[in-house]
GROMACS .gro file of N, CA, C and O in nm:
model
  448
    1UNK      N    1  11.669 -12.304  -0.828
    1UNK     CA    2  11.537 -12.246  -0.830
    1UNK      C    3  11.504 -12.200  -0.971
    1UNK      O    4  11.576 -12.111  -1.014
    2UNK      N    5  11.402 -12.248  -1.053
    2UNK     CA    6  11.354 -12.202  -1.148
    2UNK      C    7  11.244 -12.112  -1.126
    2UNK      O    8  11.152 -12.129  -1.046
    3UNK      N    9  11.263 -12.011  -1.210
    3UNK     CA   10  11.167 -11.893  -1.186
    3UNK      C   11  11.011 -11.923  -1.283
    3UNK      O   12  10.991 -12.024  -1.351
    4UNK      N   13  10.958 -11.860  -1.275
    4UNK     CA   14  10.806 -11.892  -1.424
    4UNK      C   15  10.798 -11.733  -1.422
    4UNK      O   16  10.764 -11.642  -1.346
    5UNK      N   17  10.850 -11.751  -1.555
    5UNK     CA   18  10.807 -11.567  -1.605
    5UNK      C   19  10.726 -11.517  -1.644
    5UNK      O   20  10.746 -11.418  -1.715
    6UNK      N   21  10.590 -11.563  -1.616
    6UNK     CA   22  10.457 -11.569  -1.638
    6UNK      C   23  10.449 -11.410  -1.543
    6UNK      O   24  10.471 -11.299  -1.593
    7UNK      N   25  10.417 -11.434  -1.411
    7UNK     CA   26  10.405 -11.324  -1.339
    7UNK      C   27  10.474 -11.178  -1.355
    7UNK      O   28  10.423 -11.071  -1.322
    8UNK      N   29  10.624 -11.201  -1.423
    8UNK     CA   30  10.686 -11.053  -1.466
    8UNK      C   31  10.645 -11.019  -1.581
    8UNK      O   32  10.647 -10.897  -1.596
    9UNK      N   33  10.586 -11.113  -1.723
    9UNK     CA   34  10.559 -11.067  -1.764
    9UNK      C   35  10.435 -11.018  -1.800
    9UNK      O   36  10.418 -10.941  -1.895
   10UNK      N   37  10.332 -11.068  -1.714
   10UNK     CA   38  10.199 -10.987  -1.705
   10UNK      C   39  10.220 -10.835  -1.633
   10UNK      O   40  10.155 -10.736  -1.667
   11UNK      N   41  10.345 -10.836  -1.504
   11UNK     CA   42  10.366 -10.716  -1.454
   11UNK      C   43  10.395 -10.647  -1.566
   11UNK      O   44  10.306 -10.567  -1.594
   12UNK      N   45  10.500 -10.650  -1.653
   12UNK     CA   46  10.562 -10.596  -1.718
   12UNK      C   47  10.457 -10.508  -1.824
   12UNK      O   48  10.488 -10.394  -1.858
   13UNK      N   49  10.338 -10.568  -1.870
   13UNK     CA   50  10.242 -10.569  -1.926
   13UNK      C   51  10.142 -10.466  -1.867
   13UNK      O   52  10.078 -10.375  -1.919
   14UNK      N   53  10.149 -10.505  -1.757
   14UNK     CA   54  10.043 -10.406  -1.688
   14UNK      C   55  10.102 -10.237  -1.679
   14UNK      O   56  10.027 -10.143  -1.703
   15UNK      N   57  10.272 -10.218  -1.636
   15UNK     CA   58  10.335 -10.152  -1.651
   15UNK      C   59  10.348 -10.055  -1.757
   15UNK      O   60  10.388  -9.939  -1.747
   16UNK      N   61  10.304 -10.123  -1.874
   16UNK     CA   62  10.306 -10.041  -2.029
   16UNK      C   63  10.165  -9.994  -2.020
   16UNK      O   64  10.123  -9.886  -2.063
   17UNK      N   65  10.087 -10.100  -1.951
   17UNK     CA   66   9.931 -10.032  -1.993
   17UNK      C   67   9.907  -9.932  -1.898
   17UNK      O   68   9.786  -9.910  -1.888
   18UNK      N   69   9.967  -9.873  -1.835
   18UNK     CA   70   9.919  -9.780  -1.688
   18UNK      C   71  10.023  -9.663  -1.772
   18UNK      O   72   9.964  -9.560  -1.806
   19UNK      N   73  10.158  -9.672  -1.803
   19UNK     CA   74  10.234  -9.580  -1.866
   19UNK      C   75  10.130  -9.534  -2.003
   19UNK      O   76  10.125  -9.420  -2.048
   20UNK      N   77  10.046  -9.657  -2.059
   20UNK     CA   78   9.993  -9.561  -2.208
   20UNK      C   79   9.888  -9.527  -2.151
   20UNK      O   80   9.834  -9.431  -2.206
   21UNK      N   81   9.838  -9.565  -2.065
   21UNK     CA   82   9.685  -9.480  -2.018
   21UNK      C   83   9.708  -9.348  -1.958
   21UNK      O   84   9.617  -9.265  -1.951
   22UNK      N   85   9.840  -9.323  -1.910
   22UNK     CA   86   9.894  -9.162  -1.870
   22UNK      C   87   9.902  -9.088  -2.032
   22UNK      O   88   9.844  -8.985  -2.068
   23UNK      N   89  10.010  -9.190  -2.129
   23UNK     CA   90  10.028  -9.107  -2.244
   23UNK      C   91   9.866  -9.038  -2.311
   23UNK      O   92   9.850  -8.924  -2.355
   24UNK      N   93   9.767  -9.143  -2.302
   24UNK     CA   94   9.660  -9.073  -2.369
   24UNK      C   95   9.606  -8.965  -2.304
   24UNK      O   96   9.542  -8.890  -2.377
   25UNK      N   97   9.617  -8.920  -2.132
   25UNK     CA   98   9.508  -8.830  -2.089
   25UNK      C   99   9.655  -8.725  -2.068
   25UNK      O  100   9.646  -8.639  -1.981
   26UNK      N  101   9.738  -8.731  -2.117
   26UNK     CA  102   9.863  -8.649  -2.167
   26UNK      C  103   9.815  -8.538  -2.272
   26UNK      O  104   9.799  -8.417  -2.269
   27UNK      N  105   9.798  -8.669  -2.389
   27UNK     CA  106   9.791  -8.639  -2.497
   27UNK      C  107   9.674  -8.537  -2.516
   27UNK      O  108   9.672  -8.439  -2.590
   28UNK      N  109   9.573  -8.583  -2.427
   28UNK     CA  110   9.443  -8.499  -2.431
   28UNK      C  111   9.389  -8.368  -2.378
   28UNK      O  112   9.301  -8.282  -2.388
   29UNK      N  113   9.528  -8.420  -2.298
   29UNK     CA  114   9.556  -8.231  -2.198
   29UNK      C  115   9.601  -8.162  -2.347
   29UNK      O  116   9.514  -8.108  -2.415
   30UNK      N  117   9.706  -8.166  -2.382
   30UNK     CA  118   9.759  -8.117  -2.468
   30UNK      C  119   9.675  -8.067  -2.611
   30UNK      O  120   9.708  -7.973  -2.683
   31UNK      N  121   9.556  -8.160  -2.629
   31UNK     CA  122   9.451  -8.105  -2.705
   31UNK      C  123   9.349  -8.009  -2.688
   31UNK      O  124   9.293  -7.928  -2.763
   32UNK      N  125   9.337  -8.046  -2.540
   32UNK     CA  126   9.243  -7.900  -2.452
   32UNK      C  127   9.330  -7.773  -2.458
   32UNK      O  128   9.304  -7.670  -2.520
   33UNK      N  129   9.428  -7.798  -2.387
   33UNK     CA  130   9.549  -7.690  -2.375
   33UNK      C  131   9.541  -7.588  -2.519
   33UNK      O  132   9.544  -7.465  -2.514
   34UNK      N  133   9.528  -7.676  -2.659
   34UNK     CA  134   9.524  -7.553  -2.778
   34UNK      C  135   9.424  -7.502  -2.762
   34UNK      O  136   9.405  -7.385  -2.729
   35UNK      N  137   9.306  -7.631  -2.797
   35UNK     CA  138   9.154  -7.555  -2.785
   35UNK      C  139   9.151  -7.423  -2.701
   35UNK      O  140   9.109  -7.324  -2.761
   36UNK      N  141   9.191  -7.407  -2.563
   36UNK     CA  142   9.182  -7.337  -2.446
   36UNK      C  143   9.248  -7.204  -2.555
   36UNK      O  144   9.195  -7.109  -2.613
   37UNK      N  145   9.372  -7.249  -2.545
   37UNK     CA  146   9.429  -7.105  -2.609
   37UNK      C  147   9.384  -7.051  -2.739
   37UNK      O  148   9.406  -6.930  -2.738
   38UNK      N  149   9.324  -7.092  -2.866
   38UNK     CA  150   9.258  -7.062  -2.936
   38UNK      C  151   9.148  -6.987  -2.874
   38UNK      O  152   9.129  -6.867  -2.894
   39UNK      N  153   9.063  -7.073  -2.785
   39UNK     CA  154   8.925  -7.021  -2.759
   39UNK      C  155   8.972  -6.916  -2.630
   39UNK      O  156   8.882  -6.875  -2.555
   40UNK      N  157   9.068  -6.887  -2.614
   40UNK     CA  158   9.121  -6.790  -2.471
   40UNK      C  159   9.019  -6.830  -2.360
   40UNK      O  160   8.955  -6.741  -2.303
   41UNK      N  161   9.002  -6.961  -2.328
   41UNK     CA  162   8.907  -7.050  -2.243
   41UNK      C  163   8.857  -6.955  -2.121
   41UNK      O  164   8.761  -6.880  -2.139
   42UNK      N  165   8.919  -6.958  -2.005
   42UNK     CA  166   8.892  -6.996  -1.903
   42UNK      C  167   8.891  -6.805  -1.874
   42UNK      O  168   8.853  -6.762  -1.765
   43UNK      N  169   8.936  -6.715  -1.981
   43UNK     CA  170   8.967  -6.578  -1.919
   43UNK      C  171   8.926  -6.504  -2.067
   43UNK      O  172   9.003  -6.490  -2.162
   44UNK      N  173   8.772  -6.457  -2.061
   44UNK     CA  174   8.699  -6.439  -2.229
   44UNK      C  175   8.754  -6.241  -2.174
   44UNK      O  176   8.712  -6.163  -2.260
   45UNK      N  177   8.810  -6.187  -2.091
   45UNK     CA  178   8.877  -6.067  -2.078
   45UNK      C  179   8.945  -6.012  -2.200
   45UNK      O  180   8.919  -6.044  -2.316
   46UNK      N  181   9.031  -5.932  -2.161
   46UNK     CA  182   9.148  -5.869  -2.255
   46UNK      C  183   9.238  -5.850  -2.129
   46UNK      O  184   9.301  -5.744  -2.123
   47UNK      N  185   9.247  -5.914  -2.057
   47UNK     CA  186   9.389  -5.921  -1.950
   47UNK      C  187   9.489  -6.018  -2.016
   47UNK      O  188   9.474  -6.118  -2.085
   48UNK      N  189   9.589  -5.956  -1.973
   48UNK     CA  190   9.713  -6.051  -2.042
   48UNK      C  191   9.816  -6.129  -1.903
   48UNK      O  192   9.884  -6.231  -1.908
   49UNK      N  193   9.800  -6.062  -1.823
   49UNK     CA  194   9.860  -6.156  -1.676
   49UNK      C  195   9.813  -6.251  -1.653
   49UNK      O  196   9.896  -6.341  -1.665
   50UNK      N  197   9.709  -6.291  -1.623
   50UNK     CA  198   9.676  -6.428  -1.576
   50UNK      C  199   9.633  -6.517  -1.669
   50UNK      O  200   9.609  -6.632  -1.634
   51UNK      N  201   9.619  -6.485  -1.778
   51UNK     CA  202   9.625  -6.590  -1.846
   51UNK      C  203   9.736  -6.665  -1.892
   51UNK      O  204   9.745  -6.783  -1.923
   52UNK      N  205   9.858  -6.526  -1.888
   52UNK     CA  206  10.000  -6.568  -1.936
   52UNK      C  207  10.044  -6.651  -1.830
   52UNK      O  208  10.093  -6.764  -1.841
   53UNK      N  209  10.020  -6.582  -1.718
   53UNK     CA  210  10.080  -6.732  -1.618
   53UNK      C  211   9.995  -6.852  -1.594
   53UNK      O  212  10.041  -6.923  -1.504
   54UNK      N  213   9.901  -6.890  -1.639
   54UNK     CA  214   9.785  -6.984  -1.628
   54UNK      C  215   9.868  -7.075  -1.746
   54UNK      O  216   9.942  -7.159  -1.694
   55UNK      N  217   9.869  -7.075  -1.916
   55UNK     CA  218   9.882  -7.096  -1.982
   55UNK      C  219  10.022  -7.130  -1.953
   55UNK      O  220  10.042  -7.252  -1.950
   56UNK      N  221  10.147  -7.039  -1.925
   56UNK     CA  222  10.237  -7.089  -1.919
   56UNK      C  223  10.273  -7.212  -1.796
   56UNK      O  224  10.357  -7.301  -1.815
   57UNK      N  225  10.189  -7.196  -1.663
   57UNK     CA  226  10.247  -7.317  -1.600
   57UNK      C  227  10.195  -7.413  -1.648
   57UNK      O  228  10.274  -7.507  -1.642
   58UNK      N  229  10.047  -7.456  -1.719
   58UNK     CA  230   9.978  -7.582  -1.822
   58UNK      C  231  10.098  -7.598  -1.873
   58UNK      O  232  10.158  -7.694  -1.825
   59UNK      N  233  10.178  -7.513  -1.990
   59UNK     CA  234  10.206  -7.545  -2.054
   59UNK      C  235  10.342  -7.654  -2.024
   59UNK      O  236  10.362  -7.763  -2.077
   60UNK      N  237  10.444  -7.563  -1.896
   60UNK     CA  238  10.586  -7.626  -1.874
   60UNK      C  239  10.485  -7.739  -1.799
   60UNK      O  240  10.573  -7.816  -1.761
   61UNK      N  241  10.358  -7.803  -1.750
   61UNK     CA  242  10.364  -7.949  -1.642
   61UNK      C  243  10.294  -7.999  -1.833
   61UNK      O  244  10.341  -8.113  -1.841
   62UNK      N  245  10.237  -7.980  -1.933
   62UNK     CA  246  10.191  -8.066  -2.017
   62UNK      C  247  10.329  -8.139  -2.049
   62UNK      O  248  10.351  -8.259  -2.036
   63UNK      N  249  10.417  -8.043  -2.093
   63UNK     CA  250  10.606  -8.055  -2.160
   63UNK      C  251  10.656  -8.177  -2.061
   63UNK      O  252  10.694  -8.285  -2.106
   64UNK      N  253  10.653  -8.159  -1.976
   64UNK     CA  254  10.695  -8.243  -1.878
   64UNK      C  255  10.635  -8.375  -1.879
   64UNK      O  256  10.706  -8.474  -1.894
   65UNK      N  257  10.522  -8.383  -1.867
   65UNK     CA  258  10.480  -8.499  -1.874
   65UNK      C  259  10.517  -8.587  -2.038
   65UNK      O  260  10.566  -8.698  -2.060
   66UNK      N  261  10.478  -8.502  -2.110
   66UNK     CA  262  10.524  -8.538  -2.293
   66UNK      C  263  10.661  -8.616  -2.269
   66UNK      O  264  10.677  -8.732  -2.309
   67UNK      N  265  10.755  -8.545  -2.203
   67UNK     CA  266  10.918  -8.546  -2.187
   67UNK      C  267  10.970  -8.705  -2.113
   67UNK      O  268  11.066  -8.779  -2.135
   68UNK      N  269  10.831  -8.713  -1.997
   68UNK     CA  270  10.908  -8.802  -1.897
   68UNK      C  271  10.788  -8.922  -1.981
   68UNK      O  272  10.801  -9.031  -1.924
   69UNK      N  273  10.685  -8.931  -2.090
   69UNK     CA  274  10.610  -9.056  -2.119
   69UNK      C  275  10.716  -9.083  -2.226
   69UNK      O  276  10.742  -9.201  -2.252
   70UNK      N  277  10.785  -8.976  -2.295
   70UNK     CA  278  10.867  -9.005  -2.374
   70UNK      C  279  10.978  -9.090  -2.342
   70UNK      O  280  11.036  -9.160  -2.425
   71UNK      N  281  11.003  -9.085  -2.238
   71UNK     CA  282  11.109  -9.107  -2.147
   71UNK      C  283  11.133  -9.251  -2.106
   71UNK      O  284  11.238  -9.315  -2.114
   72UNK      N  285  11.017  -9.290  -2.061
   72UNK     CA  286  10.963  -9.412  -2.026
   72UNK      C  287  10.924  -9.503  -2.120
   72UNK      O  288  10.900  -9.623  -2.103
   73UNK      N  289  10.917  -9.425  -2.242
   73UNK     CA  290  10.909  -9.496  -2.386
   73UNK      C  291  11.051  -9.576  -2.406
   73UNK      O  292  11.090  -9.690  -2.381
   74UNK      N  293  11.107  -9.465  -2.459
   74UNK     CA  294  11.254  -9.505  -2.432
   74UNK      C  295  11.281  -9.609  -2.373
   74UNK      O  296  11.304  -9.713  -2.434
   75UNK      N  297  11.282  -9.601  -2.271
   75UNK     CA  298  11.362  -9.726  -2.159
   75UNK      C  299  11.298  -9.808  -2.225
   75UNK      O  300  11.368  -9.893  -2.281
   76UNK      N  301  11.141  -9.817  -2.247
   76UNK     CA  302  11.082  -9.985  -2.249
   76UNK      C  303  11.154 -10.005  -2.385
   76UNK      O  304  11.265 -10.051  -2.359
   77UNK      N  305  11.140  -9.991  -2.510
   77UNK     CA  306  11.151 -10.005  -2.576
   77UNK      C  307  11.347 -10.050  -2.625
   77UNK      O  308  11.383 -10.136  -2.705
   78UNK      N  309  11.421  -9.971  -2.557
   78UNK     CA  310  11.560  -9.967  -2.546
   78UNK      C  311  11.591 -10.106  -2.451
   78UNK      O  312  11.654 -10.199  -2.502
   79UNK      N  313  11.547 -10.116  -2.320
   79UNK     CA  314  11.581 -10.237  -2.273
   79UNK      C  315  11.498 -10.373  -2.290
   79UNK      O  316  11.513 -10.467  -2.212
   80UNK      N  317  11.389 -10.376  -2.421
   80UNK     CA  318  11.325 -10.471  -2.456
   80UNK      C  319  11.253 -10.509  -2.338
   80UNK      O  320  11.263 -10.627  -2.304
   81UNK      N  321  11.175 -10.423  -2.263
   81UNK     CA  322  11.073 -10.466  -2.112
   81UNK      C  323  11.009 -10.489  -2.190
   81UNK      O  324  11.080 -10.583  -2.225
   82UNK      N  325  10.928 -10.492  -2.261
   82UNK     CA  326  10.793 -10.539  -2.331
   82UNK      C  327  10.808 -10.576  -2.492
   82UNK      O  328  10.821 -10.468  -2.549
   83UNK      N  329  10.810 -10.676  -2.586
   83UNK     CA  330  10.870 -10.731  -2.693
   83UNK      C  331  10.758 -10.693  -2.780
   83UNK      O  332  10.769 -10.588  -2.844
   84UNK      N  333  10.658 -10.759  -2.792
   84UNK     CA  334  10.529 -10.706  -2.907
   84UNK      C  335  10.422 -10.627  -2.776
   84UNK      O  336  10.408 -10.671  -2.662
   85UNK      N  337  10.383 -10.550  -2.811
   85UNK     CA  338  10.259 -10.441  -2.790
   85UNK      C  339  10.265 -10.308  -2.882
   85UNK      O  340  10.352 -10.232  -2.925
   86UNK      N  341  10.097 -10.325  -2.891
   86UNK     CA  342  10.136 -10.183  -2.970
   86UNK      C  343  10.034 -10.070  -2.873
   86UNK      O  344   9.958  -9.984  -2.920
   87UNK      N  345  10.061 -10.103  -2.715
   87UNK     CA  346  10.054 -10.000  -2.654
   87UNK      C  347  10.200  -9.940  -2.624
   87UNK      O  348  10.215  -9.846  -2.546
   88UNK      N  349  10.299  -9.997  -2.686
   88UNK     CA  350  10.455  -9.892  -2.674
   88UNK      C  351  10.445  -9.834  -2.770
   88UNK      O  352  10.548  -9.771  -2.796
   89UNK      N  353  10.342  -9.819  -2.862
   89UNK     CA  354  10.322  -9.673  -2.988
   89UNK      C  355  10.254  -9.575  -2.922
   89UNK      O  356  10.242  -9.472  -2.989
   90UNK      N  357  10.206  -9.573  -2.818
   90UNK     CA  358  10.121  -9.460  -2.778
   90UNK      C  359  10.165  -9.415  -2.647
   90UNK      O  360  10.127  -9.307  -2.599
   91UNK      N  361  10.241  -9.493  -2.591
   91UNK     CA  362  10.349  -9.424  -2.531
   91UNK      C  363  10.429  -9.283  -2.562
   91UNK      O  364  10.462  -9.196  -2.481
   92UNK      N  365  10.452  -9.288  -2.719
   92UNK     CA  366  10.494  -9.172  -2.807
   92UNK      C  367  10.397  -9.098  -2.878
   92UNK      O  368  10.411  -9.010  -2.963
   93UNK      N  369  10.285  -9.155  -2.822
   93UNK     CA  370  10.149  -9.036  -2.897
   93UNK      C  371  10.172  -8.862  -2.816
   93UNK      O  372  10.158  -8.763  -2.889
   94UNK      N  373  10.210  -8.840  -2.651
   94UNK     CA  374  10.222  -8.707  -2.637
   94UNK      C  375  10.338  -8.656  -2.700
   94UNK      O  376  10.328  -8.542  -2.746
   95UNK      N  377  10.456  -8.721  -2.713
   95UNK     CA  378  10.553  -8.623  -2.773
   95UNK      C  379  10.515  -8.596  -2.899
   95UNK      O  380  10.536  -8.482  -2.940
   96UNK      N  381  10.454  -8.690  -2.983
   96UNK     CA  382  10.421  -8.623  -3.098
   96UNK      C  383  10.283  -8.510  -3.121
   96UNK      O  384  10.277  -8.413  -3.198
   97UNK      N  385  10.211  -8.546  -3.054
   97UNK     CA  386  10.078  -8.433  -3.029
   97UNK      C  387  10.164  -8.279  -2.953
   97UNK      O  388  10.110  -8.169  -2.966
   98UNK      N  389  10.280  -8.292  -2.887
   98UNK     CA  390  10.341  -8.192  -2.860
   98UNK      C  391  10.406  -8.122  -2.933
   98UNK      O  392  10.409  -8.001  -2.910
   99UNK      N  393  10.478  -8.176  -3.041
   99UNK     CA  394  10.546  -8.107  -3.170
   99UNK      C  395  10.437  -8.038  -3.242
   99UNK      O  396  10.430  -7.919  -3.271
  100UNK      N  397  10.319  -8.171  -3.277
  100UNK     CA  398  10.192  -8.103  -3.341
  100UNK      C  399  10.110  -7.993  -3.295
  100UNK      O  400  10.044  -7.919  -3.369
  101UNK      N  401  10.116  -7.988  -3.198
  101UNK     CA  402  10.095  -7.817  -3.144
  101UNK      C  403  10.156  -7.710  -3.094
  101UNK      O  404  10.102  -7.602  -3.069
  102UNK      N  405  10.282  -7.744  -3.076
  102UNK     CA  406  10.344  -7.635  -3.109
  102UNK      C  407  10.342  -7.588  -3.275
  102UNK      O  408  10.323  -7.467  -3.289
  103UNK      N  409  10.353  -7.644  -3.365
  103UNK     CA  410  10.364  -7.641  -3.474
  103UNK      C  411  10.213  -7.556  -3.510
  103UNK      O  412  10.193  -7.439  -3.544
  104UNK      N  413  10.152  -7.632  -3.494
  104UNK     CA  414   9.977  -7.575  -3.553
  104UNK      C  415   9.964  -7.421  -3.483
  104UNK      O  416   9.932  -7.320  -3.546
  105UNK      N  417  10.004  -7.426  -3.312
  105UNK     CA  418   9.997  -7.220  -3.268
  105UNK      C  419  10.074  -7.140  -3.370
  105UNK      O  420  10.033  -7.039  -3.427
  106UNK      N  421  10.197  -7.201  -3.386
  106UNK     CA  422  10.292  -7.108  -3.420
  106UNK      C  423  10.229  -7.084  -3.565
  106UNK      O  424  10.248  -6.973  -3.614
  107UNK      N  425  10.171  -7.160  -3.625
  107UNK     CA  426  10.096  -7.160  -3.779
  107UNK      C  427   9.969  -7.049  -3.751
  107UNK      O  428   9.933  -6.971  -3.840
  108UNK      N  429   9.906  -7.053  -3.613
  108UNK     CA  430   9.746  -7.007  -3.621
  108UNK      C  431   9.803  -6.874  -3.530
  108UNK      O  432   9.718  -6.786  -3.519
  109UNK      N  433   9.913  -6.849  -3.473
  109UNK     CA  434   9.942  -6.700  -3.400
  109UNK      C  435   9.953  -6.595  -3.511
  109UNK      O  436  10.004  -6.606  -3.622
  110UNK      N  437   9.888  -6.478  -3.447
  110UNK     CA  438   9.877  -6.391  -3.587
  110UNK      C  439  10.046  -6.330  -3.580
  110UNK      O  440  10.146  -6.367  -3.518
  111UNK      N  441  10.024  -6.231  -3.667
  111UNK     CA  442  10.139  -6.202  -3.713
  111UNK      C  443  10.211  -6.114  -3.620
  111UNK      O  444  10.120  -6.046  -3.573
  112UNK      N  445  10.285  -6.086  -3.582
  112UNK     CA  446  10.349  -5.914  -3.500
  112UNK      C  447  10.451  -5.856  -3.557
  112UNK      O  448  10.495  -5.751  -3.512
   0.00000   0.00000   0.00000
């Protein structure tokens, strides 16, 4: 039986494009997520509870997702599932928008 690898590799294809279409609305949480905390979004108060737990569960499901597109980067790229695309670069667009904001709060948090 000869196989035609036509069909796995359009799957395979489609597979990267559904994984980078998560990485971008990842990536974009993660851009709201500063905005939000800069602009103290959703709670214009001076309460510090609910925003701290608001902000912090965004924050551990944004990490997570960053962690597991990262993740999935990895594999494709490590077991050669997909050979040329350069939707496996944006696969790694949330982990890096994740360093980049952690980096930019810790730059824009005032001092204590």
């Amino acid at each position: 039986m000869n196989h035609d690898p036509l069909p796995s590799r359009s799957l395979d294809e489609a597979i990267v494009r559904s994984i980078s279409n998560w990485a971008v609305l990842t990536t974009l949480g993660i851009a709201l997520f500063d905005i939000a905390i800069l602009w103290n979004y959703p709670f214009p108060g001076d309460g510090q509870l609910l925003p701290g737990i608001f902000y912090s569960v965004a924050g551990v499901v944004l990490v997570a997702a960053s962690i597991g597109c990262a993740f999935l980067g990895y594999r494709i790229v490590s077991t050669r599932f997909v050979r040329r695309s350069k939707r496996v670069y944006v696969i790694f667009l949330p982990l890096m928008a994740l360093v980049g904001s952690v980096v930019w709060l810790y730059l824009l948090s005032p001092a204590t």
